[in-house]
Amino acid sequence: MFDMYDLLDALSELVFVTELETCELLYMNKAAKEFCGDCKGKRCYDAFHGDKELCDYCSVQELSEKKFTKRPHINKINGKVFVFRDKLVNWNGKNARLTISTDITQQNELEQRLKREHFIVSCIVELHKTKDINSAINGLLALTGKFFGADRAYVFNCDDETVSNTHEWCKEGVTPEIDNLQGLDISVIDRWQEPFSARRCVILENIDELREISPQEYECLAPQGVNSLIVSPLEGNGKLIGFMGIDNPASENLYENEVYFETLSYFVSSMLLRNVDESVLRNLSYTDNLTKIYNRNRFIEDINVIMESDGKGVGVVYTDLNGLKAINDHFGHYRGDLALKTIASILVKTFGKTHSYRVGGDEFVALYPCDDEGRFKNLVEQLKRQIDDIEYNAAIGYQFSNDCRELYKIVKIADENMYLDKKYFYRNQKDSTRYRFRNDTFTAISTPELLKNLIDEERFVIWFQPRFTAKTNEFCGSEALIRFFDEDDVLVSPMDFVPEMEENHTIHLIDFYVFRHVCEYISGWLKEGKNVKPVSVNMSHKTMLHSGFMENLMNIWYDYNIPKELIIIEVSESASNGISDVVSVLSELKKRGFQIAIDNFGAKYADLYLFTELKFDILKLDRDLVYKIENDDKTRLLSESIAQICHNEEIKLIAEGVENEKELQKLIEIGCDEAQGYLFDKPMSWNWFEKKYLK
């Protein structure tokens, strides 16, 4: 039979008995001896903790003869976590303490890990539960400071020369320091740069360590009451953009928090970077890059503001520069840009910058809240006289109403009046056939019935322009383009008939015609085992808003059931009303598995807000941007920003209209993924395209 000592030696827990007055060890079981080694003549605090005096947490008053008292303990020698259970006993006639110690290190580590993982999840939720980045970061800092028992939690922003405290949370009773930590010289964190560059935390366990090794850092931290800290770098695009940290955390082992801080800083960095992207977008999305006046996005927003205002009257002026394409073709894009800037300048001079907008490639609008119709018409006449005095010509249409709630209707009428003025201009130009006569061809496309006849006669054909990877010039896809042969079998440019279809609401017939034939071509190529690459198909703004658009498109797709990754739905360049009101249609197409491409970005109808409102796959830089990227620094910087945003959002960037190697090289430098244009190949008939590229 085992005696009592044999039973105690069989336990895995550490069991020891100490005299109350002297703390002398009276007994140790086998497990305790193996843990502590030779403890002959030692006191319990020396044997178990390596201390030379009585432990400050050891209290006899709390002990009882009737029950065990439990207390946690972290061993100073090996860092293990124990639970001590103490009880008063009489040991061979002496008043003593019986202690049973259980090692709970693994259990404690699991609990701590789970707590920290729950903390990380809570922080991620906090970062994303509001769109206001300041509120999100302040909420995260509060969670972080409380979780780690810190005095202060903070985020700093860095540039090449300074560091500044942007966000701060303080424990109750701790004095805020954010106002004192603005514009500090970047040298104050010189010691942190090396670990930051390796994406590691900086951990300071005792500020006194800095007195000799980094006096400047010490002089900055000491007045703030910092005794210890942990800070982690915040990165964006491979560059240090700031850091986040906590002062005086409660944890004795700061290094055990390092991995969690690094994880947290990753999410904060991502959010800050996204906020920078969105800030760039906000700045871009309301200002036209060329003329520096408001663009279509601001125009649409201001229409709603005016309609909801207390004002009564409002006037609208539509102005369209005549002959922009001819100016570009004959004198170069520089002269075309100068013409646009001139029209914008006159509009601003007449109606003011806050009322002036560039809403399309060559279209401008003034929204002028005013109760005096006579004053408004005088300003319109003034606008006309100023335009008459310059070398360029512009079509002008206007409308006034005493009720600003009718603004949408007024805008439409002013646009129509401008269009009539534009037609009058071209019909009176002896060298122009544009708008001059409604010959049989243009009359034929004015009604759905007559247009269907032309389609049946195969007067409309589909050509393909190949697309290539920018760096390697490998064929990677194509764009389907519509072409039209008139009664004399002369090839007519889409610029001459697409606007007519837009005006007469027949463009959907052509868009669906192209979509069906592209699906048919792809289906046939796949059956023949050809190397098929994605084909983009233009869908105009009016087609996407046409009744039954989604049903018609899906019915065509069901007829051929081709892989959706081989079809790219591209917003048509003829979207003269912008694309903000078809976001829901594009979102639905995306949900149904189609790739979405935004065309003509950087000029005409590019809606920058789409980066935050719509998930799309491809962004196509407009030819105007591509043309100017070689010699215009502002255009290049804008294009670089766009490319960076695209890469951050995993959006493919494609350049249109690339005509020479210098343009291509600049596009490669900014990070353009693919390109199309005459440098690579011209648009061609489907059968020639098949022979050349679908081997």
mmCIF file of C-alpha atoms in Angstrom, residues 213-493:
data_model
loop_
_atom_site.group_PDB
_atom_site.id
_atom_site.type_symbol
_atom_site.label_atom_id
_atom_site.label_comp_id
_atom_site.label_asym_id
_atom_site.label_seq_id
_atom_site.Cartn_x
_atom_site.Cartn_y
_atom_site.Cartn_z
ATOM 1 C CA ILE A 213 21.867 55.275 -27.362
ATOM 2 C CA SER A 214 19.245 57.797 -28.596
ATOM 3 C CA PRO A 215 19.077 61.034 -26.562
ATOM 4 C CA GLN A 216 16.797 62.801 -29.089
ATOM 5 C CA GLU A 217 14.272 59.984 -28.911
ATOM 6 C CA TYR A 218 14.480 59.987 -25.108
ATOM 7 C CA GLU A 219 13.892 63.744 -24.933
ATOM 8 C CA CYS A 220 10.790 63.326 -27.110
ATOM 9 C CA LEU A 221 9.278 60.387 -25.198
ATOM 10 C CA ALA A 222 10.120 61.155 -21.574
ATOM 11 C CA PRO A 223 7.994 64.329 -21.236
ATOM 12 C CA GLN A 224 5.009 62.300 -22.454
ATOM 13 C CA GLY A 225 5.322 59.924 -19.521
ATOM 14 C CA VAL A 226 6.358 57.028 -21.749
ATOM 15 C CA ASN A 227 8.029 54.172 -19.881
ATOM 16 C CA SER A 228 7.595 51.464 -22.509
ATOM 17 C CA LEU A 229 6.052 51.207 -25.957
ATOM 18 C CA ILE A 230 5.462 49.066 -29.010
ATOM 19 C CA VAL A 231 5.088 50.613 -32.475
ATOM 20 C CA SER A 232 4.517 49.011 -35.862
ATOM 21 C CA PRO A 233 5.114 50.502 -39.336
ATOM 22 C CA LEU A 234 2.288 51.447 -41.710
ATOM 23 C CA GLU A 235 3.151 50.973 -45.375
ATOM 24 C CA GLY A 236 1.638 52.031 -48.676
ATOM 25 C CA ASN A 237 2.982 51.030 -52.073
ATOM 26 C CA GLY A 238 6.262 49.897 -50.532
ATOM 27 C CA LYS A 239 6.796 53.185 -48.704
ATOM 28 C CA LEU A 240 6.535 54.100 -45.025
ATOM 29 C CA ILE A 241 3.418 56.249 -44.602
ATOM 30 C CA GLY A 242 3.273 56.219 -40.809
ATOM 31 C CA PHE A 243 3.173 54.030 -37.733
ATOM 32 C CA MET A 244 0.776 53.002 -34.976
ATOM 33 C CA GLY A 245 1.625 52.185 -31.390
ATOM 34 C CA ILE A 246 0.756 52.063 -27.705
ATOM 35 C CA ASP A 247 2.482 53.545 -24.658
ATOM 36 C CA ASN A 248 2.960 51.759 -21.341
ATOM 37 C CA PRO A 249 1.049 48.537 -22.086
ATOM 38 C CA ALA A 250 0.214 46.372 -19.066
ATOM 39 C CA SER A 251 1.865 43.230 -20.456
ATOM 40 C CA GLU A 252 5.207 42.328 -18.910
ATOM 41 C CA ASN A 253 6.334 40.596 -22.101
ATOM 42 C CA LEU A 254 5.884 43.091 -24.934
ATOM 43 C CA TYR A 255 7.373 40.737 -27.535
ATOM 44 C CA GLU A 256 4.444 38.331 -27.211
ATOM 45 C CA ASN A 257 2.253 41.093 -28.717
ATOM 46 C CA GLU A 258 4.500 41.731 -31.714
ATOM 47 C CA VAL A 259 2.826 39.431 -34.229
ATOM 48 C CA TYR A 260 -0.621 40.782 -33.357
ATOM 49 C CA PHE A 261 0.531 44.357 -33.742
ATOM 50 C CA GLU A 262 2.062 43.569 -37.133
ATOM 51 C CA THR A 263 -1.227 41.994 -38.245
ATOM 52 C CA LEU A 264 -3.201 44.982 -37.001
ATOM 53 C CA SER A 265 -0.921 47.462 -38.759
ATOM 54 C CA TYR A 266 -1.446 45.597 -42.047
ATOM 55 C CA PHE A 267 -5.188 46.244 -41.919
ATOM 56 C CA VAL A 268 -4.715 49.858 -40.847
ATOM 57 C CA SER A 269 -2.218 50.374 -43.704
ATOM 58 C CA SER A 270 -4.707 48.934 -46.190
ATOM 59 C CA MET A 271 -7.444 51.236 -44.980
ATOM 60 C CA LEU A 272 -5.202 54.315 -45.038
ATOM 61 C CA LEU A 273 -4.029 53.461 -48.549
ATOM 62 C CA ARG A 274 -7.592 53.001 -49.722
ATOM 63 C CA ASN A 275 -8.477 56.335 -48.147
ATOM 64 C CA VAL A 276 -5.628 57.975 -50.082
ATOM 65 C CA ASP A 277 -6.954 56.398 -53.276
ATOM 66 C CA GLU A 278 -10.452 57.623 -52.519
ATOM 67 C CA SER A 279 -9.112 61.078 -51.680
ATOM 68 C CA VAL A 280 -7.396 61.198 -55.076
ATOM 69 C CA LEU A 281 -10.630 60.069 -56.676
ATOM 70 C CA ARG A 282 -12.647 62.713 -54.871
ATOM 71 C CA ASN A 283 -10.249 65.391 -56.062
ATOM 72 C CA LEU A 284 -10.321 64.055 -59.598
ATOM 73 C CA SER A 285 -13.982 63.199 -59.732
ATOM 74 C CA TYR A 286 -15.281 66.766 -59.526
ATOM 75 C CA THR A 287 -12.712 68.573 -61.695
ATOM 76 C CA ASP A 288 -12.008 68.271 -65.396
ATOM 77 C CA ASN A 289 -8.304 67.602 -65.793
ATOM 78 C CA LEU A 290 -7.848 69.736 -68.899
ATOM 79 C CA THR A 291 -9.931 72.862 -68.283
ATOM 80 C CA LYS A 292 -9.865 72.773 -64.440
ATOM 81 C CA ILE A 293 -13.588 73.532 -64.242
ATOM 82 C CA TYR A 294 -16.225 71.217 -62.780
ATOM 83 C CA ASN A 295 -16.981 67.984 -64.662
ATOM 84 C CA ARG A 296 -20.068 65.847 -65.258
ATOM 85 C CA ASN A 297 -19.995 64.268 -61.779
ATOM 86 C CA ARG A 298 -20.258 67.671 -60.117
ATOM 87 C CA PHE A 299 -22.827 68.739 -62.721
ATOM 88 C CA ILE A 300 -25.135 65.835 -61.801
ATOM 89 C CA GLU A 301 -24.664 66.473 -58.090
ATOM 90 C CA ASP A 302 -25.329 70.206 -58.398
ATOM 91 C CA ILE A 303 -28.508 69.594 -60.394
ATOM 92 C CA ASN A 304 -29.909 67.718 -57.391
ATOM 93 C CA VAL A 305 -28.735 70.429 -54.995
ATOM 94 C CA ILE A 306 -30.385 73.201 -57.040
ATOM 95 C CA MET A 307 -33.644 71.260 -57.368
ATOM 96 C CA GLU A 308 -33.796 70.842 -53.575
ATOM 97 C CA SER A 309 -32.902 74.493 -52.859
ATOM 98 C CA ASP A 310 -35.238 77.315 -51.896
ATOM 99 C CA GLY A 311 -34.428 79.224 -55.101
ATOM 100 C CA LYS A 312 -37.110 79.848 -57.692
ATOM 101 C CA GLY A 313 -35.585 80.423 -61.105
ATOM 102 C CA VAL A 314 -32.710 78.830 -62.998
ATOM 103 C CA GLY A 315 -31.172 79.128 -66.438
ATOM 104 C CA VAL A 316 -29.214 76.463 -68.338
ATOM 105 C CA VAL A 317 -26.766 77.025 -71.200
ATOM 106 C CA TYR A 318 -25.363 74.178 -73.303
ATOM 107 C CA THR A 319 -22.265 74.998 -75.373
ATOM 108 C CA ASP A 320 -20.570 72.610 -77.809
ATOM 109 C CA LEU A 321 -17.298 73.345 -79.588
ATOM 110 C CA ASN A 322 -17.825 72.813 -83.306
ATOM 111 C CA GLY A 323 -15.197 71.012 -85.344
ATOM 112 C CA LEU A 324 -13.033 69.685 -82.505
ATOM 113 C CA LYS A 325 -12.115 66.563 -84.466
ATOM 114 C CA ALA A 326 -11.087 68.661 -87.475
ATOM 115 C CA ILE A 327 -8.956 70.900 -85.261
ATOM 116 C CA ASN A 328 -7.207 67.856 -83.761
ATOM 117 C CA ASP A 329 -6.701 66.231 -87.159
ATOM 118 C CA HIS A 330 -5.387 69.301 -88.967
ATOM 119 C CA PHE A 331 -3.552 71.239 -86.241
ATOM 120 C CA GLY A 332 -2.857 68.641 -83.573
ATOM 121 C CA HIS A 333 -4.322 67.842 -80.170
ATOM 122 C CA TYR A 334 -2.518 70.780 -78.586
ATOM 123 C CA ARG A 335 -4.669 73.184 -80.607
ATOM 124 C CA GLY A 336 -7.756 71.141 -79.808
ATOM 125 C CA ASP A 337 -6.975 71.364 -76.098
ATOM 126 C CA LEU A 338 -6.381 75.089 -76.419
ATOM 127 C CA ALA A 339 -9.788 75.504 -78.079
ATOM 128 C CA LEU A 340 -11.486 73.632 -75.231
ATOM 129 C CA LYS A 341 -9.670 75.728 -72.624
ATOM 130 C CA THR A 342 -10.718 78.894 -74.453
ATOM 131 C CA ILE A 343 -14.419 77.939 -74.454
ATOM 132 C CA ALA A 344 -14.170 76.989 -70.758
ATOM 133 C CA SER A 345 -12.510 80.318 -69.950
ATOM 134 C CA ILE A 346 -15.253 82.294 -71.684
ATOM 135 C CA LEU A 347 -17.949 80.294 -69.883
ATOM 136 C CA VAL A 348 -16.296 80.941 -66.522
ATOM 137 C CA LYS A 349 -15.847 84.641 -67.307
ATOM 138 C CA THR A 350 -19.539 84.937 -68.171
ATOM 139 C CA PHE A 351 -21.279 82.743 -65.564
ATOM 140 C CA GLY A 352 -18.595 82.175 -62.927
ATOM 141 C CA LYS A 353 -16.472 79.116 -62.130
ATOM 142 C CA THR A 354 -18.957 77.677 -59.628
ATOM 143 C CA HIS A 355 -21.617 77.535 -62.354
ATOM 144 C CA SER A 356 -19.482 76.142 -65.212
ATOM 145 C CA TYR A 357 -19.028 72.485 -66.191
ATOM 146 C CA ARG A 358 -17.370 70.408 -68.887
ATOM 147 C CA VAL A 359 -19.788 67.516 -69.282
ATOM 148 C CA GLY A 360 -18.359 65.781 -72.350
ATOM 149 C CA GLY A 361 -15.499 65.824 -74.815
ATOM 150 C CA ASP A 362 -16.552 69.098 -76.431
ATOM 151 C CA GLU A 363 -19.669 69.931 -74.399
ATOM 152 C CA PHE A 364 -19.964 72.572 -71.673
ATOM 153 C CA VAL A 365 -22.872 73.604 -69.461
ATOM 154 C CA ALA A 366 -23.655 76.553 -67.230
ATOM 155 C CA LEU A 367 -26.212 76.121 -64.435
ATOM 156 C CA TYR A 368 -27.215 79.610 -63.355
ATOM 157 C CA PRO A 369 -29.707 80.006 -60.471
ATOM 158 C CA CYS A 370 -31.400 83.345 -61.117
ATOM 159 C CA ASP A 371 -34.869 84.869 -60.739
ATOM 160 C CA ASP A 372 -34.290 87.461 -63.470
ATOM 161 C CA GLU A 373 -34.807 85.905 -66.909
ATOM 162 C CA GLY A 374 -33.733 89.135 -68.588
ATOM 163 C CA ARG A 375 -30.385 89.127 -66.804
ATOM 164 C CA PHE A 376 -29.854 85.481 -67.753
ATOM 165 C CA LYS A 377 -30.559 86.158 -71.445
ATOM 166 C CA ASN A 378 -28.189 89.137 -71.379
ATOM 167 C CA LEU A 379 -25.444 86.831 -70.120
ATOM 168 C CA VAL A 380 -26.217 84.354 -72.917
ATOM 169 C CA GLU A 381 -25.876 87.143 -75.491
ATOM 170 C CA GLN A 382 -22.625 88.192 -73.851
ATOM 171 C CA LEU A 383 -21.416 84.579 -74.169
ATOM 172 C CA LYS A 384 -22.302 84.515 -77.862
ATOM 173 C CA ARG A 385 -20.455 87.784 -78.546
ATOM 174 C CA GLN A 386 -17.315 86.575 -76.821
ATOM 175 C CA ILE A 387 -17.347 83.334 -78.803
ATOM 176 C CA ASP A 388 -17.876 85.301 -82.029
ATOM 177 C CA ASP A 389 -14.649 87.190 -81.244
ATOM 178 C CA ILE A 390 -12.447 84.083 -81.166
ATOM 179 C CA GLU A 391 -11.208 81.842 -83.963
ATOM 180 C CA TYR A 392 -13.324 78.887 -82.857
ATOM 181 C CA ASN A 393 -17.039 78.322 -83.259
ATOM 182 C CA ALA A 394 -19.458 76.825 -80.750
ATOM 183 C CA ALA A 395 -23.092 75.800 -80.828
ATOM 184 C CA ILE A 396 -25.205 77.286 -78.042
ATOM 185 C CA GLY A 397 -28.584 76.266 -76.662
ATOM 186 C CA TYR A 398 -30.286 77.673 -73.574
ATOM 187 C CA GLN A 399 -33.494 77.579 -71.563
ATOM 188 C CA PHE A 400 -34.872 79.392 -68.521
ATOM 189 C CA SER A 401 -37.567 78.501 -65.998
ATOM 190 C CA ASN A 402 -38.973 80.225 -62.936
ATOM 191 C CA ASP A 403 -39.234 76.831 -61.212
ATOM 192 C CA CYS A 404 -35.895 75.188 -60.359
ATOM 193 C CA ARG A 405 -37.741 71.916 -59.670
ATOM 194 C CA GLU A 406 -38.037 71.563 -63.457
ATOM 195 C CA LEU A 407 -34.264 71.564 -63.886
ATOM 196 C CA TYR A 408 -34.016 68.131 -65.523
ATOM 197 C CA LYS A 409 -36.550 69.215 -68.135
ATOM 198 C CA ILE A 410 -34.744 72.536 -68.664
ATOM 199 C CA VAL A 411 -31.402 70.788 -69.157
ATOM 200 C CA LYS A 412 -32.932 68.515 -71.792
ATOM 201 C CA ILE A 413 -34.473 71.439 -73.699
ATOM 202 C CA ALA A 414 -31.216 73.433 -73.598
ATOM 203 C CA ASP A 415 -29.349 70.375 -74.906
ATOM 204 C CA GLU A 416 -31.841 69.952 -77.754
ATOM 205 C CA ASN A 417 -31.583 73.647 -78.624
ATOM 206 C CA MET A 418 -27.811 73.378 -78.745
ATOM 207 C CA TYR A 419 -28.093 70.361 -81.019
ATOM 208 C CA LEU A 420 -30.313 72.324 -83.423
ATOM 209 C CA ASP A 421 -27.803 75.170 -83.437
ATOM 210 C CA LYS A 422 -25.013 72.687 -84.180
ATOM 211 C CA LYS A 423 -26.964 71.221 -87.111
ATOM 212 C CA TYR A 424 -27.557 74.714 -88.474
ATOM 213 C CA PHE A 425 -23.821 75.429 -88.320
ATOM 214 C CA TYR A 426 -22.793 72.286 -90.224
ATOM 215 C CA ARG A 427 -25.516 72.579 -92.835
ATOM 216 C CA ASN A 428 -24.209 76.034 -93.689
ATOM 217 C CA GLN A 429 -20.617 74.873 -94.058
ATOM 218 C CA LYS A 430 -19.991 74.191 -97.753
ATOM 219 C CA ASP A 431 -17.117 71.815 -96.990
ATOM 220 C CA SER A 432 -19.074 69.740 -94.474
ATOM 221 C CA THR A 433 -21.611 66.982 -95.028
ATOM 222 C CA ARG A 434 -22.283 66.576 -91.347
ATOM 223 C CA TYR A 435 -25.916 67.365 -90.496
ATOM 224 C CA ARG A 436 -26.173 69.025 -93.892
ATOM 225 C CA PHE A 437 -28.723 66.823 -95.622
ATOM 226 C CA ARG A 438 -30.770 63.891 -94.465
ATOM 227 C CA ASN A 439 -29.923 61.604 -97.380
ATOM 228 C CA ASP A 440 -31.474 58.199 -97.880
ATOM 229 C CA THR A 441 -28.912 56.504 -95.646
ATOM 230 C CA PHE A 442 -29.476 58.621 -92.591
ATOM 231 C CA THR A 443 -33.213 58.654 -93.153
ATOM 232 C CA ALA A 444 -33.069 54.843 -93.233
ATOM 233 C CA ILE A 445 -31.590 54.591 -89.760
ATOM 234 C CA SER A 446 -34.106 56.990 -88.255
ATOM 235 C CA THR A 447 -36.740 54.300 -87.545
ATOM 236 C CA PRO A 448 -36.395 50.752 -86.157
ATOM 237 C CA GLU A 449 -38.208 49.234 -89.144
ATOM 238 C CA LEU A 450 -35.926 50.788 -91.753
ATOM 239 C CA LEU A 451 -32.829 50.065 -89.683
ATOM 240 C CA LYS A 452 -33.813 46.390 -89.435
ATOM 241 C CA ASN A 453 -33.975 46.289 -93.227
ATOM 242 C CA LEU A 454 -30.395 47.561 -93.458
ATOM 243 C CA ILE A 455 -29.306 44.957 -90.930
ATOM 244 C CA ASP A 456 -31.026 42.233 -92.963
ATOM 245 C CA GLU A 457 -29.208 43.508 -96.056
ATOM 246 C CA GLU A 458 -25.918 42.997 -94.150
ATOM 247 C CA ARG A 459 -24.950 46.633 -94.632
ATOM 248 C CA PHE A 460 -23.608 46.567 -91.065
ATOM 249 C CA VAL A 461 -20.500 44.460 -90.503
ATOM 250 C CA ILE A 462 -18.365 43.676 -87.473
ATOM 251 C CA TRP A 463 -14.639 44.306 -87.471
ATOM 252 C CA PHE A 464 -12.136 43.419 -84.784
ATOM 253 C CA GLN A 465 -9.208 45.409 -83.441
ATOM 254 C CA PRO A 466 -6.675 43.189 -81.639
ATOM 255 C CA ARG A 467 -5.317 43.994 -78.183
ATOM 256 C CA PHE A 468 -1.822 43.206 -76.893
ATOM 257 C CA THR A 469 0.107 42.981 -73.629
ATOM 258 C CA ALA A 470 2.049 46.212 -73.180
ATOM 259 C CA LYS A 471 5.369 44.691 -72.127
ATOM 260 C CA THR A 472 5.579 41.601 -74.356
ATOM 261 C CA ASN A 473 3.320 42.589 -77.292
ATOM 262 C CA GLU A 474 1.482 39.269 -77.063
ATOM 263 C CA PHE A 475 -2.032 39.071 -78.549
ATOM 264 C CA CYS A 476 -4.448 38.927 -75.615
ATOM 265 C CA GLY A 477 -7.895 39.952 -76.877
ATOM 266 C CA SER A 478 -9.855 42.257 -79.161
ATOM 267 C CA GLU A 479 -12.625 44.808 -79.416
ATOM 268 C CA ALA A 480 -15.628 44.311 -81.697
ATOM 269 C CA LEU A 481 -16.362 47.419 -83.775
ATOM 270 C CA ILE A 482 -19.394 48.178 -85.943
ATOM 271 C CA ARG A 483 -18.931 49.375 -89.531
ATOM 272 C CA PHE A 484 -21.526 50.497 -92.093
ATOM 273 C CA PHE A 485 -21.493 50.488 -95.917
ATOM 274 C CA ASP A 486 -23.774 53.058 -97.566
ATOM 275 C CA GLU A 487 -25.686 52.634 -100.826
ATOM 276 C CA ASP A 488 -22.479 53.265 -102.790
ATOM 277 C CA ASP A 489 -20.596 50.631 -100.774
ATOM 278 C CA VAL A 490 -18.539 53.384 -99.145
ATOM 279 C CA LEU A 491 -17.409 52.617 -95.599
ATOM 280 C CA VAL A 492 -19.036 55.067 -93.170
ATOM 281 C CA SER A 493 -17.397 55.920 -89.850
#
